[in-house]
Coordinates of C-alpha atoms in Angstrom, one line a residue:
Chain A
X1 CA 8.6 5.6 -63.2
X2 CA 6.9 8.8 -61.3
X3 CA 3.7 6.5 -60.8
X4 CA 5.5 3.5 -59.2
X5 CA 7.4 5.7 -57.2
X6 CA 5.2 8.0 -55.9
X7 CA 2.6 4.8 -55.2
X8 CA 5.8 3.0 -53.2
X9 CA 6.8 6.5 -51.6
X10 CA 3.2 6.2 -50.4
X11 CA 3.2 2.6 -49.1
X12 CA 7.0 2.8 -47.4
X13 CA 6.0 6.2 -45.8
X14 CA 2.6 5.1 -44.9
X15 CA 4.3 1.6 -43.0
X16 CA 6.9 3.9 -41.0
X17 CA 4.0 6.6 -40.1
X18 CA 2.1 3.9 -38.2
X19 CA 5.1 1.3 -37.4
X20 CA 6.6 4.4 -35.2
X21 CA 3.3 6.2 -34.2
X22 CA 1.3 2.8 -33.0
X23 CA 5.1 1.7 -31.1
X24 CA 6.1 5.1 -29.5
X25 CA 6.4 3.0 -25.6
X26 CA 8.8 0.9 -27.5
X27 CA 11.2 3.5 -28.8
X28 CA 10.8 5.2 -25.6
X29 CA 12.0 1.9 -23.9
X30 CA 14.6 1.8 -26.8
X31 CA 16.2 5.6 -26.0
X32 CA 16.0 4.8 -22.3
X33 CA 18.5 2.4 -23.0
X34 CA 15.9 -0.4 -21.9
X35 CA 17.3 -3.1 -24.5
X36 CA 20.7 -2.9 -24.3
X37 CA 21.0 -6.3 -23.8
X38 CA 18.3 -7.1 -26.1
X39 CA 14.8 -7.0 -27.0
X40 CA 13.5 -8.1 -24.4
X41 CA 9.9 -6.7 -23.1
X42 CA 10.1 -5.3 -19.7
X43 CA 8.0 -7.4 -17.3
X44 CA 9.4 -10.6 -18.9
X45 CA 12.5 -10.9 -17.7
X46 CA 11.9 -9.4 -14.0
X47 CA 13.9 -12.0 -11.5
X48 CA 16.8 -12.8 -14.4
X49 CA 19.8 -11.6 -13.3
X50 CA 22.9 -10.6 -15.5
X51 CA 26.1 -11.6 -14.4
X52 CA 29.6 -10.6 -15.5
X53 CA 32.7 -12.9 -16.7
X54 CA 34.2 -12.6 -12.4
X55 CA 30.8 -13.4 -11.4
X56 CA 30.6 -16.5 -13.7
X57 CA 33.9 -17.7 -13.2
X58 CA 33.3 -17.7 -9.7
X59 CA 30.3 -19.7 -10.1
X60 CA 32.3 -21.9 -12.4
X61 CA 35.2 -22.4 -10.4
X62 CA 33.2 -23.1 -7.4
X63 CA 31.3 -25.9 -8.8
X64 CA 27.9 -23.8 -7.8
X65 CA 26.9 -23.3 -11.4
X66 CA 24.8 -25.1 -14.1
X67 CA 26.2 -23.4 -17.3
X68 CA 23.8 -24.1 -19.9
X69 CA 25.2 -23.1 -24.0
X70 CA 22.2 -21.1 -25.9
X71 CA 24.1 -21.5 -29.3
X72 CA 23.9 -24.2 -31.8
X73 CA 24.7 -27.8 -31.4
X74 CA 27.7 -26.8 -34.2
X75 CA 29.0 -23.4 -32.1
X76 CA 28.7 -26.0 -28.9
X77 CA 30.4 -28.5 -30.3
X78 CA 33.8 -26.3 -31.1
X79 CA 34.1 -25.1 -27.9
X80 CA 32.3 -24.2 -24.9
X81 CA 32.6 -23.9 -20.8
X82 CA 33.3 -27.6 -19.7
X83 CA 30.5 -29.0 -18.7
X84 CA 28.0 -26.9 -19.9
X85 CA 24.7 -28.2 -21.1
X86 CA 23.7 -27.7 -24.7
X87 CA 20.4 -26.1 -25.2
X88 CA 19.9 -24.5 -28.9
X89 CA 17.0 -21.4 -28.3
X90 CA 15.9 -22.5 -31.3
X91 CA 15.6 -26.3 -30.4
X92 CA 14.1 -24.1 -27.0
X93 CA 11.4 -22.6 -28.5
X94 CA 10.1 -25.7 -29.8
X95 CA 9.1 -27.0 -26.7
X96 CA 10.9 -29.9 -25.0
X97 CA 12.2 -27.7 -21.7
X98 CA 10.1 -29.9 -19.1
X99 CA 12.4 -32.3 -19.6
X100 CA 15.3 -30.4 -19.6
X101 CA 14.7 -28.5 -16.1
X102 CA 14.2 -31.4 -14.7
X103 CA 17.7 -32.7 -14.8
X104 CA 18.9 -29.4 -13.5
X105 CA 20.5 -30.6 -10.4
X106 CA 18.9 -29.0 -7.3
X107 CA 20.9 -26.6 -5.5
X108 CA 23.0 -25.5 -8.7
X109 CA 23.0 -22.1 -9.7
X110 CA 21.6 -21.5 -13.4
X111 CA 24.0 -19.4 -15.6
X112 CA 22.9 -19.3 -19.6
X113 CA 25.3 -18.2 -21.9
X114 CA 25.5 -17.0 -25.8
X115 CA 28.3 -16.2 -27.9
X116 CA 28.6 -12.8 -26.8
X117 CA 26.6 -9.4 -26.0
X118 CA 25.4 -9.2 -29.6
X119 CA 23.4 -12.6 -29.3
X120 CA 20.2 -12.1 -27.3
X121 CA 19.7 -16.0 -27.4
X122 CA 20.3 -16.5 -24.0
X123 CA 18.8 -14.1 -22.3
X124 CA 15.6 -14.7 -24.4
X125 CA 16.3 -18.4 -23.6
X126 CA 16.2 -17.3 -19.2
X127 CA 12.6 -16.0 -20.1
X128 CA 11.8 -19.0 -21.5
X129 CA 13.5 -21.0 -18.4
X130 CA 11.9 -19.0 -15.9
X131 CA 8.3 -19.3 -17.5
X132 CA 9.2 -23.2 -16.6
X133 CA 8.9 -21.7 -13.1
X134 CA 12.9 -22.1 -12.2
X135 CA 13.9 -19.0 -10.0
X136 CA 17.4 -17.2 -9.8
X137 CA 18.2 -17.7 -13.3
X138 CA 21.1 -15.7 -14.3
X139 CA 22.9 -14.7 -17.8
X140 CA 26.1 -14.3 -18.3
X141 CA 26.1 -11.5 -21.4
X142 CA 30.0 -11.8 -22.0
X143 CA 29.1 -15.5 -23.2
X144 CA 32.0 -17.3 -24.9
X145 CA 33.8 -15.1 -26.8
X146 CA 34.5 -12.9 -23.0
X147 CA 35.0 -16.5 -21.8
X148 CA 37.6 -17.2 -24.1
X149 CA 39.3 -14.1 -24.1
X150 CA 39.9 -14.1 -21.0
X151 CA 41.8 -17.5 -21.2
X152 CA 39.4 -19.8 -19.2
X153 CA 38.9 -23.2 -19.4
X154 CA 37.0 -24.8 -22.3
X155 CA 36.2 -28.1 -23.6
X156 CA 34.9 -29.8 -27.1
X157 CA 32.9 -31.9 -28.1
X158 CA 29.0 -32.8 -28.2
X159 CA 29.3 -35.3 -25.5
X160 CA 26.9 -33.5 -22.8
X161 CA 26.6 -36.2 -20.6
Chain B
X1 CA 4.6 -16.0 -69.0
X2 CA 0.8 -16.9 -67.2
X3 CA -1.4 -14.8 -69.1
X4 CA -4.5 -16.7 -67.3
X5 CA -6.4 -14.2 -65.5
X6 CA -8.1 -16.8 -62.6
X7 CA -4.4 -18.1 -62.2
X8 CA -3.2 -14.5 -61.9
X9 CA -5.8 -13.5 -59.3
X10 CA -4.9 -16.9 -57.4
X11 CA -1.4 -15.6 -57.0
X12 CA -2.6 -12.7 -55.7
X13 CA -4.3 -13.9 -53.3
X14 CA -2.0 -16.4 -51.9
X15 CA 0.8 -13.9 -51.7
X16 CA -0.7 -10.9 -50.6
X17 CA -2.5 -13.1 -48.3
X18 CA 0.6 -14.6 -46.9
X19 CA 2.6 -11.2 -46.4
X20 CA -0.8 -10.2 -44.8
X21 CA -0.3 -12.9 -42.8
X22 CA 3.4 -12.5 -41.9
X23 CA 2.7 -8.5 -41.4
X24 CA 0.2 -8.8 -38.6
X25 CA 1.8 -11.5 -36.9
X26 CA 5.1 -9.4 -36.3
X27 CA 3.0 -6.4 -36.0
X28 CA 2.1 -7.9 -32.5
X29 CA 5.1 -9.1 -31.7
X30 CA 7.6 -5.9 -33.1
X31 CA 10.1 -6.8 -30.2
X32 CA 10.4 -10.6 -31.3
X33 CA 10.7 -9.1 -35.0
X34 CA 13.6 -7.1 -34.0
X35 CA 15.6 -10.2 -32.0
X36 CA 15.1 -12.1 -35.0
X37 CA 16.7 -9.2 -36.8
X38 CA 19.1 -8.7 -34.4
X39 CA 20.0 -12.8 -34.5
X40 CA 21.2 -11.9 -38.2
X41 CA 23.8 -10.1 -37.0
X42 CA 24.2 -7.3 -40.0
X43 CA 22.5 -4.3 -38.2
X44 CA 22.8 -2.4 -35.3
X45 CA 19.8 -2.5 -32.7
X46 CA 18.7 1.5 -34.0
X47 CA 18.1 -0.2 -37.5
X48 CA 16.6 -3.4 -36.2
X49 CA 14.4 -2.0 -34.0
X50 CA 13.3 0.8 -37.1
X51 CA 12.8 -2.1 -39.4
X52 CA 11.0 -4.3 -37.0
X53 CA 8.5 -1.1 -36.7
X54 CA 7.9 -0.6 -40.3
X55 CA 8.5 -3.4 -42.5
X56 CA 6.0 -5.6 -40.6
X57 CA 3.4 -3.1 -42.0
X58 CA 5.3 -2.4 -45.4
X59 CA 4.5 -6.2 -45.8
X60 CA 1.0 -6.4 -45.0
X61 CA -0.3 -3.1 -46.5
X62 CA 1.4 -4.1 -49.6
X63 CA -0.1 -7.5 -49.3
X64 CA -3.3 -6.0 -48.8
X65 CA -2.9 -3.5 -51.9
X66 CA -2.3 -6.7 -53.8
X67 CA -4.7 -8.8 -52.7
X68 CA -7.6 -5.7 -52.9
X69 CA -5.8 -4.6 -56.4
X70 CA -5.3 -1.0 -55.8
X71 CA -1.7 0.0 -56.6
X72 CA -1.5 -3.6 -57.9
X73 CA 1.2 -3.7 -60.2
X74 CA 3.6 -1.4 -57.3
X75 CA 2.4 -3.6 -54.7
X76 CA 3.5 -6.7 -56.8
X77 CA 6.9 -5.0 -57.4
X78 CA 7.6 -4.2 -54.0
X79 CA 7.1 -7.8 -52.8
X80 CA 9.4 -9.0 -55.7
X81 CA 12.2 -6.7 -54.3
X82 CA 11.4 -7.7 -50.8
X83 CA 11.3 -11.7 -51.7
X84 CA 14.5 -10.9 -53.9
X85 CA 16.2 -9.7 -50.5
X86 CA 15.1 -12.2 -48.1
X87 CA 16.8 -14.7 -50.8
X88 CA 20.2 -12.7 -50.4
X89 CA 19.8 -12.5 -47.0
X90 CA 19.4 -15.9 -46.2
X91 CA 22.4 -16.6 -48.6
X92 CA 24.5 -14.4 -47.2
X93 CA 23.5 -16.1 -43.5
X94 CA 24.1 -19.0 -45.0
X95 CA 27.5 -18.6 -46.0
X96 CA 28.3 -17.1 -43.1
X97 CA 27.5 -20.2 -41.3
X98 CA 25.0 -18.4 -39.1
X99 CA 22.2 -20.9 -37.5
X100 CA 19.1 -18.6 -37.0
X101 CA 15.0 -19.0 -37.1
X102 CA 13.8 -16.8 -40.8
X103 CA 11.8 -14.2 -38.7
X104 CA 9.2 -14.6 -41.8
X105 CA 6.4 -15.7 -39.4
X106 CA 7.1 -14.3 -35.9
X107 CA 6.7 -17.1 -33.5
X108 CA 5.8 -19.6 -36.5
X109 CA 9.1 -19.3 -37.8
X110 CA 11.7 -21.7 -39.3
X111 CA 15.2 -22.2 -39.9
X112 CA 16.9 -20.1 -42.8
X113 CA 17.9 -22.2 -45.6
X114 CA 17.6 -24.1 -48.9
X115 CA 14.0 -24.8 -48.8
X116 CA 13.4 -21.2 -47.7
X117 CA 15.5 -19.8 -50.4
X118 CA 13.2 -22.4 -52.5
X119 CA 10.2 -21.2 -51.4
X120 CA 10.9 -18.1 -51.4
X121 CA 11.7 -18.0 -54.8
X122 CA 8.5 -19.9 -55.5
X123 CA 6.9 -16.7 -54.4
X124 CA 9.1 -14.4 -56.3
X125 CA 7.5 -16.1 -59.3
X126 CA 4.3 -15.7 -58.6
X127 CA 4.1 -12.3 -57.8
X128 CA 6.5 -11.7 -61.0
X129 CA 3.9 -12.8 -63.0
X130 CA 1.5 -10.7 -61.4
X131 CA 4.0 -7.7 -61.7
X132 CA 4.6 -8.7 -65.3
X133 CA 1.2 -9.4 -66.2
X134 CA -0.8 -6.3 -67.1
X135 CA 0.8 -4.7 -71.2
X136 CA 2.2 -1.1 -70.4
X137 CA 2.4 -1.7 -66.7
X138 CA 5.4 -4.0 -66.9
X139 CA 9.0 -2.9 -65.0
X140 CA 9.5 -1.4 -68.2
X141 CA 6.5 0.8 -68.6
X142 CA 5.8 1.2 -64.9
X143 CA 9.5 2.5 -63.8
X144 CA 10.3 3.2 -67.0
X145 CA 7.3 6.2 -67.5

């Protein structure tokens, strides 16, 4: 028993040694309070902007938003802001988001949301957006569970279209 | 149990290559690590961003131990704990109806469900048999000593 763990004392210790000694930006980054809305690298995400629930109802209620749904097709499907666009990160990352940008209408405003500020879908998703070039992409960090809180419209269904 | 030594040492080599393999890739990506961490929803960010730090290396200097043989049998029993926890883990995501990538291969990673938890546990068995494989060295002698 002393051999195993002093051999695994030696292997755990070793792994934190140089996982925080070889990362030390990163948890400087981390105590600044640089992913508080998820770990996100700074440098990727310059040019997203975070929105709150007033900002995104305004956008909503206006008619100048493109809500797009970063949460399963299953999450989607029981509720979401009518109207919004379905677009799973993990379907996302996959590949496929030519052809989704492109029937973005032009002149709408893009506003990604997740289920809340614990899911770091969406704003991963607006980096993966904007690297397809589109500019002014925003996230809304409340994301549904603000959304429905707050006692705004919703819809059902998996009919996107 | 595999007593064969040549099938033993394949083992080896396929799992310590593959932790290895799954070590280094989220070694250079620690910040993807910790939002696939974070996508589980069980930690706070201080523990996913600790874990996304150290178990990336945990798994590849243990796959390395394993695959080199030094600390062979420890190595082995680490990586039967650590399989034996993504399985729970991804059962417990599971259940809880969560829909989120494995984080097992950084960017090369899949979906968490029943043909991870298979192969998963297709793993755990070859490294048990490694763990198990050397008289005196077993769970019972090595923890038990």
């Amino acid at each position: 028993m002393k051999r195993f763990f002093s051999e695994a004392g030696f292997i755990a210790g070793l792994s934190v040694v140089l996982g925080l000694a070889l990362h030390v930006p990163i948890i400087r980054q981390f105590l600044a309070g640089d992913f508080a809305h998820g770990f996100t690298a700074r440098g990727r995400g310059p040019g997203i902007i975070l929105i709150t629930l007033a900002e995104a109802e305004d956008l909503f209620t206006g008619g100048q938003g493109f809500f797009v749904d970063a949460r399963s097709r299953r999450d989607y499907s029981a509720g979401h802001i009518p109207a919004a666009k379905n677009l799973p990160f993990e379907e996302a990352k996959g590949g496929g988001l030519k052809e989704f940008t492109d029937g973005i209408p032009p002149g709408k405003t893009l506003v990604i949301y997740c289920s809340g500020e614990d899911c770091p879908a969406g704003l991963t998703l607006a980096v993966l957006l904007k690297n397809q070039g589109l500019e002014g992409v925003r996230v809304f960090m409340g994301g549904w569970e603000e959304w429905m809180a707050a006692g705004l419209p919703a819809e059902r269904g998996n009919d996107q279209e | 149990m595999i007593k064969n030594k040549y099938v033993l040492f394949a083992f080896r080599l396929i799992i310590g290559g593959l932790f290895i393999y799954a070590g280094v890739i989220k070694i250079a990506d620690p910040l993807g690590f910790a939002r696939d961490i974070q996508n589980y929803r069980i930690l706070p960010p201080q523990a996913c961003l600790f874990i996304a730090l150290a178990l990336p290396w945990f798994e590849a200097l243990s796959g390395a131990f394993l695959v080199a043989g030094i600390f062979k049998q420890t190595s082995a029993w680490l990586l039967s704990f650590l399989l034996a926890g993504f399985i729970v883990l991804v059962i417990i995501t599971m259940a809880r109806g969560l829909d989120v990538d494995c984080g097992c291969f950084g960017k090369l990673s899949r979906k968490a469900d029943w043909r991870l938890i298979l192969e998963d546990a297709l793993m755990l068995f070859m490294v048990l048999e490694v763990a198990l494989s050397s008289p005196g060295r077993r769970i019972s002698g090595s923890l038990g000593r």
